[in-house]
Tab-separated table of C-alpha atoms in Angstrom:
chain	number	residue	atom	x	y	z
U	1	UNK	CA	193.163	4.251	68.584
U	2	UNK	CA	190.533	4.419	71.821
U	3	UNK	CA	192.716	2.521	73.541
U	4	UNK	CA	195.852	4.111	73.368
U	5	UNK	CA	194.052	7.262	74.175
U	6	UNK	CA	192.176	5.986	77.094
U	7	UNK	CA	195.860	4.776	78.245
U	8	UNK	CA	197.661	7.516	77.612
U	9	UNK	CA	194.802	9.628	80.077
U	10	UNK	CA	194.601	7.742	82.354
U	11	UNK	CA	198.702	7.444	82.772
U	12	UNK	CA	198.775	11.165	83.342
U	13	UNK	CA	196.338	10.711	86.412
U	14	UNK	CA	198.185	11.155	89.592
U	15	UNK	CA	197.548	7.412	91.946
U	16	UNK	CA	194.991	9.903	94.032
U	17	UNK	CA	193.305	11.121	90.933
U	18	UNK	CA	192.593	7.267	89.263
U	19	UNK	CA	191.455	6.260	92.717
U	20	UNK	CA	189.027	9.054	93.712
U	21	UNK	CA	188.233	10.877	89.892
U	22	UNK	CA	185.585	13.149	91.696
U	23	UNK	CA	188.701	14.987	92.535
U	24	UNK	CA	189.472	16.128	88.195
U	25	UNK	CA	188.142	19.353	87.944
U	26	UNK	CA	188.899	22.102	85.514
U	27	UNK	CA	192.723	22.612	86.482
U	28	UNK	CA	193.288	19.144	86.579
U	29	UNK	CA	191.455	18.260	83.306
U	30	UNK	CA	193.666	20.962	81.919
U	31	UNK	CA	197.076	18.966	83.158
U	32	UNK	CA	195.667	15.596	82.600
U	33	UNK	CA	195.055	16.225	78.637
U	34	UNK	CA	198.220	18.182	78.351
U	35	UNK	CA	199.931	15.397	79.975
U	36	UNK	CA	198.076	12.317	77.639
U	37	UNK	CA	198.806	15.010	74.229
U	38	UNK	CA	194.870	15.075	74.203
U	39	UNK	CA	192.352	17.343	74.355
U	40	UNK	CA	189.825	18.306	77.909
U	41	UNK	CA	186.726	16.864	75.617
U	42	UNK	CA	188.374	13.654	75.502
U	43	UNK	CA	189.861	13.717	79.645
U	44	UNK	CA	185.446	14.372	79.868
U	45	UNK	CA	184.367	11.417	77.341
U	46	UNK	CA	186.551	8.987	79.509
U	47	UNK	CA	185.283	10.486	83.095
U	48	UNK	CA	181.657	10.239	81.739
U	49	UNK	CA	182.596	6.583	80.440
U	50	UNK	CA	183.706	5.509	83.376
U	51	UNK	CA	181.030	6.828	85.677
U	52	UNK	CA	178.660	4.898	83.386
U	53	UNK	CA	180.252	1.936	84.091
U	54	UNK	CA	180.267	2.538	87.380
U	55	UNK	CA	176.640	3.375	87.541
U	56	UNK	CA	175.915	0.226	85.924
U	57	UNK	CA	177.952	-2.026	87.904
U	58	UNK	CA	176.051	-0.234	91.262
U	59	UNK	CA	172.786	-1.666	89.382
U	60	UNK	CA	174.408	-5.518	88.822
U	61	UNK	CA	175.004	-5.534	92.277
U	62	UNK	CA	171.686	-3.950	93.899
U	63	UNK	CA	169.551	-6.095	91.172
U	64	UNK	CA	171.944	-9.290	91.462
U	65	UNK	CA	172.164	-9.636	87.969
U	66	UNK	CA	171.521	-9.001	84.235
U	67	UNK	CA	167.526	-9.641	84.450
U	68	UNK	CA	166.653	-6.637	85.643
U	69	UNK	CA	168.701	-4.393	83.599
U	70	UNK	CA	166.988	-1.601	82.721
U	71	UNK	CA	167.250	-1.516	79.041
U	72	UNK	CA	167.411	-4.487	76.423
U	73	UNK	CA	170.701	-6.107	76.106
U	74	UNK	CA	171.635	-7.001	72.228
């Protein structure tokens, strides 16, 4: 499942590495999907993930709130 996946990556991280992930690149990736018996596409999907949630979070908190989000929610 997504989850277990997304787990098992992220528990191959080093502390420094789930802290500050600007610091994964390529040899890192490499170890990290070794590591979590997945592949570098899926260490990418879950850095790309996160950094959307991240991005969106920024917004919440410069916009104070769901009302100016800048798509339609569901």
């Amino acid at each position: 499942s997504r989850i277990k996946v997304t787990k098992a990556i992220i528990q191959s991280m080093t502390r420094e590495e789930r802290r500050k992930p600007s610091l994964i690149e390529g040899s890192r990736k490499k170890r990290i999907a070794r590591g979590s018996g997945t592949s570098i596409v899926e260490v990418n999907r879950l850095l790309k993930q996160f950094e959307q949630v991240r991005s969106m979070m920024h917004h919440f908190s410069r916009k104070k709130g769901i009302k100016r989000f800048p798509f339609p929610m569901p």
